[in-house]
Amino acid sequence: MKWTEPAYAKLNLTLDILGRLPNGYHSLAMVMQSVSLHDTVTLTLGEPGTGIQVECGEGAPSGKDNIVWKAADAFFRYWGRKPEDVCFHIEKHTPSQAGMGGGSSDAAAALRLLNRAFRAGLTAQELRTIGAGVGADVPFCITGGTMQAEGIGEVLTPVMSLPSCGILLCKPPVGVSTPEAFRLSDSAPAVPPRTPAMVQALETGTLSTIAGCLYNRFQEILQIPQITDIVDAMKKGNALGACMTGSGSVVFGLFPSEEEAQQAAKAVSGLGQVFVVHPVEEQKIEEME
Ligand code: C5P
């Protein structure tokens, strides 16, 4: 038997940093959006006694160092069973060090796969609880869609979906360390959060209004020249709005259609790796197959 799940990448339509928590993590307010760029995670049953195995091509480690291994281990602990002999294969497409939750979405896909394969019957909320212990973006990636995320990213509220549109992604060669970006944010002044305006725009606005509300506090704090160049190039290429996602370094631009995003791709093709994608809606968790 073989089970397969797509692991959709995410974008931050907004990212506000609200403050530092006593445990060193940061409280955030964000609107997260799943997009069609995805890894594919496959689960097969392993030989008896092999435990949890993770095979991954280029772009992420194999074995215990992969976040998928941690997710599977956490799944069996939560479920109260000895780890089964399972083998995960990850086909990577989402770039790493991108701010697109590539590892988190693989971990979430692994939790959905185990729930299906072993007919564990865990709810989306239970899978999110397991995911919260694995990584801050894993809870969102359990179902994805369009969600407001608060706390460290685990308090999720569905919001109106991003309307149908084309999204141009550009990943410059510069990498950003997430812990370093958070450390820099600790000495930056507090600014008013912009997530409430985005939630309002999703409820009542047009795609242009929504594009005008894109915001990322890390982008302001980090001030990376390559990021600014891509944002400017996307806007010159008629993006309705453009912004960095997560702690970077992917920049995305919103366009009325995928055709228009594709036409603008040449404006940024010299600045990094380019993808054209579209929004993906929330996935339902089948409680039992
Ligand atoms: O949970 P995840 O592995 O995605 O987080 C990577 C790092 O980012 C954490 O080790 C922490 O330093 C920082 N972080 C944070 N506040 C958050 C999420 C992540 O400080 N809400």
PDB file of C-alpha atoms and ligand atoms in Angstrom:
ATOM      1  CA  MET A   1       0.000   0.000   0.000  1.00  0.00           C
ATOM      2  CA  LYS A   2       1.079   3.528  -0.752  1.00  0.00           C
ATOM      3  CA  TRP A   3      -0.454   6.851   0.338  1.00  0.00           C
ATOM      4  CA  THR A   4       0.403  10.258  -1.135  1.00  0.00           C
ATOM      5  CA  GLU A   5      -0.316  13.858  -0.041  1.00  0.00           C
ATOM      6  CA  PRO A   6       0.605  17.221  -1.575  1.00  0.00           C
ATOM      7  CA  ALA A   7       2.449  19.522   0.866  1.00  0.00           C
ATOM      8  CA  TYR A   8       1.420  23.018  -0.263  1.00  0.00           C
ATOM      9  CA  ALA A   9       3.746  25.957   0.357  1.00  0.00           C
ATOM     10  CA  LYS A  10       2.441  29.014   2.259  1.00  0.00           C
ATOM     11  CA  LEU A  11       2.786  32.756   1.889  1.00  0.00           C
ATOM     12  CA  ASN A  12       2.363  35.426   4.535  1.00  0.00           C
ATOM     13  CA  LEU A  13      -0.086  38.037   3.255  1.00  0.00           C
ATOM     14  CA  THR A  14       0.836  39.855   6.483  1.00  0.00           C
ATOM     15  CA  LEU A  15       3.334  39.299   9.295  1.00  0.00           C
ATOM     16  CA  ASP A  16       3.278  41.464  12.431  1.00  0.00           C
ATOM     17  CA  ILE A  17       5.686  40.857  15.318  1.00  0.00           C
ATOM     18  CA  LEU A  18       3.804  41.755  18.499  1.00  0.00           C
ATOM     19  CA  GLY A  19       6.426  41.012  21.163  1.00  0.00           C
ATOM     20  CA  ARG A  20       8.886  38.578  22.698  1.00  0.00           C
ATOM     21  CA  LEU A  21       7.563  35.821  24.985  1.00  0.00           C
ATOM     22  CA  PRO A  22       9.328  34.622  28.175  1.00  0.00           C
ATOM     23  CA  ASN A  23      10.401  31.392  26.361  1.00  0.00           C
ATOM     24  CA  GLY A  24      12.236  33.403  23.678  1.00  0.00           C
ATOM     25  CA  TYR A  25       9.592  32.819  20.983  1.00  0.00           C
ATOM     26  CA  HIS A  26       7.671  35.781  19.572  1.00  0.00           C
ATOM     27  CA  SER A  27       3.971  36.472  19.514  1.00  0.00           C
ATOM     28  CA  LEU A  28       2.826  37.143  15.974  1.00  0.00           C
ATOM     29  CA  ALA A  29      -0.242  38.167  13.989  1.00  0.00           C
ATOM     30  CA  MET A  30      -0.332  36.933  10.403  1.00  0.00           C
ATOM     31  CA  VAL A  31      -2.584  36.065   7.512  1.00  0.00           C
ATOM     32  CA  MET A  32      -1.303  32.868   5.890  1.00  0.00           C
ATOM     33  CA  GLN A  33      -2.246  31.612   2.423  1.00  0.00           C
ATOM     34  CA  SER A  34      -1.586  28.216   0.802  1.00  0.00           C
ATOM     35  CA  VAL A  35      -0.359  28.243  -2.795  1.00  0.00           C
ATOM     36  CA  SER A  36      -0.141  25.596  -5.513  1.00  0.00           C
ATOM     37  CA  LEU A  37       3.659  25.112  -5.349  1.00  0.00           C
ATOM     38  CA  HIS A  38       4.067  21.862  -3.398  1.00  0.00           C
ATOM     39  CA  ASP A  39       6.275  18.967  -2.377  1.00  0.00           C
ATOM     40  CA  THR A  40       4.788  15.480  -2.659  1.00  0.00           C
ATOM     41  CA  VAL A  41       5.063  13.225   0.395  1.00  0.00           C
ATOM     42  CA  THR A  42       4.503   9.460   0.015  1.00  0.00           C
ATOM     43  CA  LEU A  43       4.101   6.914   2.810  1.00  0.00           C
ATOM     44  CA  THR A  44       4.775   3.184   2.377  1.00  0.00           C
ATOM     45  CA  LEU A  45       5.048   0.463   5.016  1.00  0.00           C
ATOM     46  CA  GLY A  46       8.665  -0.512   5.805  1.00  0.00           C
ATOM     47  CA  GLU A  47      10.243  -3.892   6.564  1.00  0.00           C
ATOM     48  CA  PRO A  48       9.534  -5.095  10.138  1.00  0.00           C
ATOM     49  CA  GLY A  49      11.863  -3.490  12.698  1.00  0.00           C
ATOM     50  CA  THR A  50      12.975  -0.573  10.483  1.00  0.00           C
ATOM     51  CA  GLY A  51      11.001   2.074  12.449  1.00  0.00           C
ATOM     52  CA  ILE A  52      10.506   5.543  10.941  1.00  0.00           C
ATOM     53  CA  GLN A  53      12.512   6.185   7.765  1.00  0.00           C
ATOM     54  CA  VAL A  54      12.636   9.414   5.745  1.00  0.00           C
ATOM     55  CA  GLU A  55      14.101   9.609   2.221  1.00  0.00           C
ATOM     56  CA  CYS A  56      14.506  13.030   0.710  1.00  0.00           C
ATOM     57  CA  GLY A  57      16.245  14.101  -2.470  1.00  0.00           C
ATOM     58  CA  GLU A  58      18.077  17.412  -2.693  1.00  0.00           C
ATOM     59  CA  GLY A  59      16.926  20.333  -0.558  1.00  0.00           C
ATOM     60  CA  ALA A  60      16.456  18.726   2.896  1.00  0.00           C
ATOM     61  CA  PRO A  61      18.155  16.080   5.039  1.00  0.00           C
ATOM     62  CA  SER A  62      17.105  12.410   5.142  1.00  0.00           C
ATOM     63  CA  GLY A  63      16.497  10.370   8.313  1.00  0.00           C
ATOM     64  CA  LYS A  64      16.098  11.710  11.862  1.00  0.00           C
ATOM     65  CA  ASP A  65      17.257  15.222  10.931  1.00  0.00           C
ATOM     66  CA  ASN A  66      14.207  15.732   8.696  1.00  0.00           C
ATOM     67  CA  ILE A  67      11.232  17.490  10.356  1.00  0.00           C
ATOM     68  CA  VAL A  68       9.020  14.701   8.925  1.00  0.00           C
ATOM     69  CA  TRP A  69      10.773  12.203  11.233  1.00  0.00           C
ATOM     70  CA  LYS A  70      10.008  14.430  14.255  1.00  0.00           C
ATOM     71  CA  ALA A  71       6.373  14.770  13.140  1.00  0.00           C
ATOM     72  CA  ALA A  72       5.965  10.976  12.755  1.00  0.00           C
ATOM     73  CA  ASP A  73       7.587  10.345  16.142  1.00  0.00           C
ATOM     74  CA  ALA A  74       5.273  12.958  17.748  1.00  0.00           C
ATOM     75  CA  PHE A  75       2.247  11.347  16.022  1.00  0.00           C
ATOM     76  CA  PHE A  76       2.914   7.902  17.524  1.00  0.00           C
ATOM     77  CA  ARG A  77       3.603   9.395  20.971  1.00  0.00           C
ATOM     78  CA  TYR A  78       0.309  11.340  20.907  1.00  0.00           C
ATOM     79  CA  TRP A  79      -1.596   8.306  19.626  1.00  0.00           C
ATOM     80  CA  GLY A  80      -0.008   6.170  22.381  1.00  0.00           C
ATOM     81  CA  ARG A  81       1.442   3.510  20.057  1.00  0.00           C
ATOM     82  CA  LYS A  82       4.948   2.189  19.467  1.00  0.00           C
ATOM     83  CA  PRO A  83       6.239   3.719  16.183  1.00  0.00           C
ATOM     84  CA  GLU A  84       5.182   1.588  13.194  1.00  0.00           C
ATOM     85  CA  ASP A  85       7.609   0.664  10.379  1.00  0.00           C
ATOM     86  CA  VAL A  86       6.915   3.512   7.960  1.00  0.00           C
ATOM     87  CA  CYS A  87       8.905   4.975   5.113  1.00  0.00           C
ATOM     88  CA  PHE A  88       8.340   8.529   3.891  1.00  0.00           C
ATOM     89  CA  HIS A  89       9.586   9.726   0.536  1.00  0.00           C
ATOM     90  CA  ILE A  90       9.676  13.498  -0.064  1.00  0.00           C
ATOM     91  CA  GLU A  91       9.805  14.914  -3.579  1.00  0.00           C
ATOM     92  CA  LYS A  92      10.980  18.517  -3.020  1.00  0.00           C
ATOM     93  CA  HIS A  93       9.835  21.459  -5.124  1.00  0.00           C
ATOM     94  CA  THR A  94       9.411  24.236  -2.541  1.00  0.00           C
ATOM     95  CA  PRO A  95      12.722  26.070  -2.048  1.00  0.00           C
ATOM     96  CA  SER A  96      14.196  26.034   1.473  1.00  0.00           C
ATOM     97  CA  GLN A  97      15.219  29.210   3.360  1.00  0.00           C
ATOM     98  CA  ALA A  98      12.337  30.785   1.473  1.00  0.00           C
ATOM     99  CA  GLY A  99       9.741  31.732   4.137  1.00  0.00           C
ATOM    100  CA  MET A 100       7.283  29.366   2.426  1.00  0.00           C
ATOM    101  CA  GLY A 101       7.044  26.748   5.203  1.00  0.00           C
ATOM    102  CA  GLY A 102       8.504  23.965   3.030  1.00  0.00           C
ATOM    103  CA  GLY A 103       9.536  21.778   5.985  1.00  0.00           C
ATOM    104  CA  SER A 104       6.393  22.581   7.967  1.00  0.00           C
ATOM    105  CA  SER A 105       4.112  21.568   5.094  1.00  0.00           C
ATOM    106  CA  ASP A 106       6.017  18.266   4.676  1.00  0.00           C
ATOM    107  CA  ALA A 107       5.555  17.621   8.431  1.00  0.00           C
ATOM    108  CA  ALA A 108       1.826  18.426   8.188  1.00  0.00           C
ATOM    109  CA  ALA A 109       1.486  16.110   5.152  1.00  0.00           C
ATOM    110  CA  ALA A 110       3.208  13.337   7.136  1.00  0.00           C
ATOM    111  CA  LEU A 111       0.685  13.756   9.980  1.00  0.00           C
ATOM    112  CA  ARG A 112      -2.245  13.575   7.514  1.00  0.00           C
ATOM    113  CA  LEU A 113      -0.701  10.490   5.881  1.00  0.00           C
ATOM    114  CA  LEU A 114      -0.278   8.635   9.202  1.00  0.00           C
ATOM    115  CA  ASN A 115      -3.840   9.544  10.178  1.00  0.00           C
ATOM    116  CA  ARG A 116      -5.112   8.053   6.887  1.00  0.00           C
ATOM    117  CA  ALA A 117      -2.849   5.012   6.667  1.00  0.00           C
ATOM    118  CA  PHE A 118      -3.477   3.821  10.233  1.00  0.00           C
ATOM    119  CA  ARG A 119      -7.127   4.974  10.312  1.00  0.00           C
ATOM    120  CA  ALA A 120      -6.290   6.786  13.557  1.00  0.00           C
ATOM    121  CA  GLY A 121      -9.315   9.069  13.215  1.00  0.00           C
ATOM    122  CA  LEU A 122      -7.584  12.125  14.734  1.00  0.00           C
ATOM    123  CA  THR A 123      -9.335  15.437  14.027  1.00  0.00           C
ATOM    124  CA  ALA A 124      -7.685  18.412  12.286  1.00  0.00           C
ATOM    125  CA  GLN A 125      -7.472  20.069  15.720  1.00  0.00           C
ATOM    126  CA  GLU A 126      -5.616  17.071  17.200  1.00  0.00           C
ATOM    127  CA  LEU A 127      -3.190  17.013  14.238  1.00  0.00           C
ATOM    128  CA  ARG A 128      -2.606  20.761  14.806  1.00  0.00           C
ATOM    129  CA  THR A 129      -1.859  20.108  18.492  1.00  0.00           C
ATOM    130  CA  ILE A 130       0.755  17.493  17.506  1.00  0.00           C
ATOM    131  CA  GLY A 131       2.130  19.839  14.820  1.00  0.00           C
ATOM    132  CA  ALA A 132       2.520  22.752  17.259  1.00  0.00           C
ATOM    133  CA  GLY A 133       5.223  20.766  19.070  1.00  0.00           C
ATOM    134  CA  VAL A 134       7.088  20.141  15.809  1.00  0.00           C
ATOM    135  CA  GLY A 135       7.263  23.640  14.283  1.00  0.00           C
ATOM    136  CA  ALA A 136       5.451  26.990  14.478  1.00  0.00           C
ATOM    137  CA  ASP A 137       3.968  26.813  10.935  1.00  0.00           C
ATOM    138  CA  VAL A 138       2.915  23.135  11.061  1.00  0.00           C
ATOM    139  CA  PRO A 139      -0.559  23.786  12.607  1.00  0.00           C
ATOM    140  CA  PHE A 140      -1.514  26.077   9.692  1.00  0.00           C
ATOM    141  CA  CYS A 141      -0.246  23.544   7.138  1.00  0.00           C
ATOM    142  CA  ILE A 142      -2.547  20.754   8.453  1.00  0.00           C
ATOM    143  CA  THR A 143      -5.445  22.138   6.374  1.00  0.00           C
ATOM    144  CA  GLY A 144      -3.943  25.324   4.878  1.00  0.00           C
ATOM    145  CA  GLY A 145      -6.278  27.695   3.040  1.00  0.00           C
ATOM    146  CA  THR A 146      -6.519  31.321   4.166  1.00  0.00           C
ATOM    147  CA  MET A 147      -6.163  31.766   7.929  1.00  0.00           C
ATOM    148  CA  GLN A 148      -5.391  34.406  10.491  1.00  0.00           C
ATOM    149  CA  ALA A 149      -2.665  33.029  12.773  1.00  0.00           C
ATOM    150  CA  GLU A 150      -1.879  34.361  16.230  1.00  0.00           C
ATOM    151  CA  GLY A 151       0.136  33.245  19.254  1.00  0.00           C
ATOM    152  CA  ILE A 152       3.357  31.805  17.843  1.00  0.00           C
ATOM    153  CA  GLY A 153       1.339  30.776  14.783  1.00  0.00           C
ATOM    154  CA  GLU A 154      -0.775  28.019  16.326  1.00  0.00           C
ATOM    155  CA  VAL A 155      -3.980  29.982  17.112  1.00  0.00           C
ATOM    156  CA  LEU A 156      -5.820  29.781  13.797  1.00  0.00           C
ATOM    157  CA  THR A 157      -9.013  31.435  12.588  1.00  0.00           C
ATOM    158  CA  PRO A 158     -10.289  30.886   9.017  1.00  0.00           C
ATOM    159  CA  VAL A 159     -10.811  34.163   7.142  1.00  0.00           C
ATOM    160  CA  MET A 160     -12.287  34.931   3.708  1.00  0.00           C
ATOM    161  CA  SER A 161     -10.302  33.270   0.910  1.00  0.00           C
ATOM    162  CA  LEU A 162      -7.943  35.243  -1.273  1.00  0.00           C
ATOM    163  CA  PRO A 163      -9.833  35.729  -4.578  1.00  0.00           C
ATOM    164  CA  SER A 164      -8.661  33.817  -7.641  1.00  0.00           C
ATOM    165  CA  CYS A 165      -5.437  35.455  -8.897  1.00  0.00           C
ATOM    166  CA  GLY A 166      -1.954  34.802 -10.269  1.00  0.00           C
ATOM    167  CA  ILE A 167       1.032  34.907  -7.923  1.00  0.00           C
ATOM    168  CA  LEU A 168       4.598  35.451  -9.109  1.00  0.00           C
ATOM    169  CA  LEU A 169       7.334  34.157  -6.768  1.00  0.00           C
ATOM    170  CA  CYS A 170      11.002  35.091  -6.921  1.00  0.00           C
ATOM    171  CA  LYS A 171      13.643  33.523  -4.643  1.00  0.00           C
ATOM    172  CA  PRO A 172      16.883  35.514  -4.679  1.00  0.00           C
ATOM    173  CA  PRO A 173      20.135  33.670  -3.877  1.00  0.00           C
ATOM    174  CA  VAL A 174      20.296  35.407  -0.466  1.00  0.00           C
ATOM    175  CA  GLY A 175      19.301  33.220   2.525  1.00  0.00           C
ATOM    176  CA  VAL A 176      17.878  34.525   5.808  1.00  0.00           C
ATOM    177  CA  SER A 177      18.219  32.772   9.182  1.00  0.00           C
ATOM    178  CA  THR A 178      14.843  32.850  10.967  1.00  0.00           C
ATOM    179  CA  PRO A 179      16.274  32.966  14.546  1.00  0.00           C
ATOM    180  CA  GLU A 180      18.635  35.795  13.465  1.00  0.00           C
ATOM    181  CA  ALA A 181      15.710  37.741  11.922  1.00  0.00           C
ATOM    182  CA  PHE A 182      13.736  37.392  15.179  1.00  0.00           C
ATOM    183  CA  ARG A 183      16.810  38.481  17.168  1.00  0.00           C
ATOM    184  CA  LEU A 184      17.103  41.651  15.068  1.00  0.00           C
ATOM    185  CA  SER A 185      13.385  42.331  15.607  1.00  0.00           C
ATOM    186  CA  ASP A 186      13.989  42.500  19.384  1.00  0.00           C
ATOM    187  CA  SER A 187      15.828  45.813  19.054  1.00  0.00           C
ATOM    188  CA  ALA A 188      13.391  47.296  16.487  1.00  0.00           C
ATOM    189  CA  PRO A 189      10.637  49.660  17.689  1.00  0.00           C
ATOM    190  CA  ALA A 190       7.050  48.405  18.094  1.00  0.00           C
ATOM    191  CA  VAL A 191       4.762  49.498  15.248  1.00  0.00           C
ATOM    192  CA  PRO A 192       0.962  49.208  14.867  1.00  0.00           C
ATOM    193  CA  PRO A 193      -0.136  45.791  13.539  1.00  0.00           C
ATOM    194  CA  ARG A 194      -1.380  45.607   9.951  1.00  0.00           C
ATOM    195  CA  THR A 195      -3.090  42.192  10.039  1.00  0.00           C
ATOM    196  CA  PRO A 196      -6.545  43.596  11.020  1.00  0.00           C
ATOM    197  CA  ALA A 197      -6.612  45.736   7.827  1.00  0.00           C
ATOM    198  CA  MET A 198      -5.816  42.641   5.714  1.00  0.00           C
ATOM    199  CA  VAL A 199      -8.601  40.611   7.356  1.00  0.00           C
ATOM    200  CA  GLN A 200     -10.993  43.501   6.617  1.00  0.00           C
ATOM    201  CA  ALA A 201      -9.764  43.756   3.000  1.00  0.00           C
ATOM    202  CA  LEU A 202     -10.285  40.000   2.456  1.00  0.00           C
ATOM    203  CA  GLU A 203     -13.860  40.377   3.725  1.00  0.00           C
ATOM    204  CA  THR A 204     -14.878  43.420   1.742  1.00  0.00           C
ATOM    205  CA  GLY A 205     -12.150  44.464  -0.679  1.00  0.00           C
ATOM    206  CA  THR A 206     -11.105  43.835  -4.249  1.00  0.00           C
ATOM    207  CA  LEU A 207      -7.849  42.098  -5.173  1.00  0.00           C
ATOM    208  CA  SER A 208      -6.259  45.587  -5.490  1.00  0.00           C
ATOM    209  CA  THR A 209      -7.322  46.549  -1.967  1.00  0.00           C
ATOM    210  CA  ILE A 210      -5.964  43.239  -0.654  1.00  0.00           C
ATOM    211  CA  ALA A 211      -2.696  43.752  -2.563  1.00  0.00           C
ATOM    212  CA  GLY A 212      -2.415  47.217  -0.979  1.00  0.00           C
ATOM    213  CA  CYS A 213      -2.539  45.611   2.499  1.00  0.00           C
ATOM    214  CA  LEU A 214       0.376  43.150   2.002  1.00  0.00           C
ATOM    215  CA  TYR A 215       2.839  43.685   4.847  1.00  0.00           C
ATOM    216  CA  ASN A 216       5.847  42.000   6.423  1.00  0.00           C
ATOM    217  CA  ARG A 217       7.601  43.469   9.468  1.00  0.00           C
ATOM    218  CA  PHE A 218      10.765  41.427   8.771  1.00  0.00           C
ATOM    219  CA  GLN A 219      11.047  43.062   5.342  1.00  0.00           C
ATOM    220  CA  GLU A 220      11.141  46.515   7.017  1.00  0.00           C
ATOM    221  CA  ILE A 221      13.609  45.405   9.687  1.00  0.00           C
ATOM    222  CA  LEU A 222      16.008  43.429   7.472  1.00  0.00           C
ATOM    223  CA  GLN A 223      16.157  45.968   4.585  1.00  0.00           C
ATOM    224  CA  ILE A 224      17.825  43.499   2.170  1.00  0.00           C
ATOM    225  CA  PRO A 225      18.696  45.263  -1.118  1.00  0.00           C
ATOM    226  CA  GLN A 226      17.965  42.178  -3.295  1.00  0.00           C
ATOM    227  CA  ILE A 227      14.467  41.961  -1.748  1.00  0.00           C
ATOM    228  CA  THR A 228      13.755  45.644  -2.387  1.00  0.00           C
ATOM    229  CA  ASP A 229      14.928  45.238  -6.008  1.00  0.00           C
ATOM    230  CA  ILE A 230      12.512  42.334  -6.596  1.00  0.00           C
ATOM    231  CA  VAL A 231       9.573  44.186  -4.977  1.00  0.00           C
ATOM    232  CA  ASP A 232      10.304  47.204  -7.225  1.00  0.00           C
ATOM    233  CA  ALA A 233      10.678  45.035 -10.353  1.00  0.00           C
ATOM    234  CA  MET A 234       7.376  43.259  -9.659  1.00  0.00           C
ATOM    235  CA  LYS A 235       5.582  46.571  -9.204  1.00  0.00           C
ATOM    236  CA  LYS A 236       7.110  47.861 -12.463  1.00  0.00           C
ATOM    237  CA  GLY A 237       5.859  44.617 -14.043  1.00  0.00           C
ATOM    238  CA  ASN A 238       2.291  45.635 -13.000  1.00  0.00           C
ATOM    239  CA  ALA A 239       1.941  43.614  -9.779  1.00  0.00           C
ATOM    240  CA  LEU A 240      -1.009  44.942  -7.762  1.00  0.00           C
ATOM    241  CA  GLY A 241       1.251  44.586  -4.708  1.00  0.00           C
ATOM    242  CA  ALA A 242       4.454  42.727  -3.769  1.00  0.00           C
ATOM    243  CA  CYS A 243       5.938  41.636  -0.451  1.00  0.00           C
ATOM    244  CA  MET A 244       8.419  39.251   1.207  1.00  0.00           C
ATOM    245  CA  THR A 245       7.016  36.090   2.881  1.00  0.00           C
ATOM    246  CA  GLY A 246       7.946  34.847   6.378  1.00  0.00           C
ATOM    247  CA  SER A 247      11.521  35.669   7.291  1.00  0.00           C
ATOM    248  CA  GLY A 248      12.399  35.532   3.579  1.00  0.00           C
ATOM    249  CA  SER A 249      13.810  35.390   1.173  1.00  0.00           C
ATOM    250  CA  VAL A 250      10.993  34.736  -1.366  1.00  0.00           C
ATOM    251  CA  VAL A 251       9.163  37.814  -2.655  1.00  0.00           C
ATOM    252  CA  PHE A 252       5.680  37.393  -4.137  1.00  0.00           C
ATOM    253  CA  GLY A 253       3.543  39.661  -6.294  1.00  0.00           C
ATOM    254  CA  LEU A 254      -0.226  39.491  -6.841  1.00  0.00           C
ATOM    255  CA  PHE A 255      -1.681  39.740 -10.372  1.00  0.00           C
ATOM    256  CA  PRO A 256      -5.261  39.515 -11.685  1.00  0.00           C
ATOM    257  CA  SER A 257      -4.473  36.219 -13.471  1.00  0.00           C
ATOM    258  CA  GLU A 258      -1.734  33.590 -13.842  1.00  0.00           C
ATOM    259  CA  GLU A 259      -1.243  34.763 -17.460  1.00  0.00           C
ATOM    260  CA  GLU A 260      -0.415  38.273 -16.216  1.00  0.00           C
ATOM    261  CA  ALA A 261       1.913  36.865 -13.545  1.00  0.00           C
ATOM    262  CA  GLN A 262       3.637  34.807 -16.259  1.00  0.00           C
ATOM    263  CA  GLN A 263       4.066  37.915 -18.445  1.00  0.00           C
ATOM    264  CA  ALA A 264       5.751  39.737 -15.547  1.00  0.00           C
ATOM    265  CA  ALA A 265       8.117  36.807 -14.872  1.00  0.00           C
ATOM    266  CA  LYS A 266      10.730  38.202 -17.282  1.00  0.00           C
ATOM    267  CA  ALA A 267      10.927  41.393 -15.155  1.00  0.00           C
ATOM    268  CA  VAL A 268      12.394  39.358 -12.261  1.00  0.00           C
ATOM    269  CA  SER A 269      13.964  36.338 -13.987  1.00  0.00           C
ATOM    270  CA  GLY A 270      17.485  37.802 -13.627  1.00  0.00           C
ATOM    271  CA  LEU A 271      16.986  38.343  -9.887  1.00  0.00           C
ATOM    272  CA  GLY A 272      16.305  34.784  -8.722  1.00  0.00           C
ATOM    273  CA  GLN A 273      14.431  31.512  -9.169  1.00  0.00           C
ATOM    274  CA  VAL A 274      10.933  32.230 -10.503  1.00  0.00           C
ATOM    275  CA  PHE A 275       7.589  30.381 -10.106  1.00  0.00           C
ATOM    276  CA  VAL A 276       4.012  31.257 -11.102  1.00  0.00           C
ATOM    277  CA  VAL A 277       1.372  29.833  -8.756  1.00  0.00           C
ATOM    278  CA  HIS A 278      -2.234  30.334  -7.613  1.00  0.00           C
ATOM    279  CA  PRO A 279      -4.004  30.268  -4.236  1.00  0.00           C
ATOM    280  CA  VAL A 280      -5.152  26.914  -2.807  1.00  0.00           C
ATOM    281  CA  GLU A 281      -8.222  26.555  -0.584  1.00  0.00           C
ATOM    282  CA  GLU A 282      -8.452  24.808   2.803  1.00  0.00           C
ATOM    283  CA  GLN A 283      -8.169  20.988   2.563  1.00  0.00           C
ATOM    284  CA  LYS A 284     -10.693  18.893   4.473  1.00  0.00           C
ATOM    285  CA  ILE A 285      -9.350  16.205   6.817  1.00  0.00           C
ATOM    286  CA  GLU A 286     -11.222  12.948   6.221  1.00  0.00           C
ATOM    287  CA  GLU A 287     -11.850  11.683   9.751  1.00  0.00           C
ATOM    288  CA  MET A 288     -11.989   8.075   8.451  1.00  0.00           C
ATOM    289  CA  GLU A 289     -11.480   6.572   4.991  1.00  0.00           C
TER     290      GLU A 289
HETATM  291  O1  C5P B   1       9.213  26.674  15.068  1.00  0.00           O
HETATM  292  P1  C5P B   1      10.207  26.920  13.971  1.00  0.00           P
HETATM  293  O2  C5P B   1      11.253  25.843  13.896  1.00  0.00           O
HETATM  294  O3  C5P B   1       9.546  27.227  12.677  1.00  0.00           O
HETATM  295  O4  C5P B   1      10.974  28.275  14.386  1.00  0.00           O
HETATM  296  C1  C5P B   1      12.322  28.572  14.016  1.00  0.00           C
HETATM  297  C2  C5P B   1      12.898  29.607  14.980  1.00  0.00           C
HETATM  298  O5  C5P B   1      12.245  30.866  14.796  1.00  0.00           O
HETATM  299  C3  C5P B   1      12.708  29.283  16.458  1.00  0.00           C
HETATM  300  O6  C5P B   1      13.771  28.517  16.936  1.00  0.00           O
HETATM  301  C4  C5P B   1      12.693  30.659  17.105  1.00  0.00           C
HETATM  302  O7  C5P B   1      14.008  31.131  17.280  1.00  0.00           O
HETATM  303  C5  C5P B   1      12.053  31.535  16.041  1.00  0.00           C
HETATM  304  N1  C5P B   1      10.606  31.782  16.242  1.00  0.00           N
HETATM  305  C6  C5P B   1      10.193  32.739  17.158  1.00  0.00           C
HETATM  306  N2  C5P B   1       8.855  32.996  17.311  1.00  0.00           N
HETATM  307  C7  C5P B   1       7.938  32.324  16.562  1.00  0.00           C
HETATM  308  C8  C5P B   1       8.336  31.368  15.614  1.00  0.00           C
HETATM  309  C9  C5P B   1       9.688  31.106  15.479  1.00  0.00           C
HETATM  310  O8  C5P B   1      11.013  33.362  17.840  1.00  0.00           O
HETATM  311  N3  C5P B   1       6.637  32.629  16.723  1.00  0.00           N
END
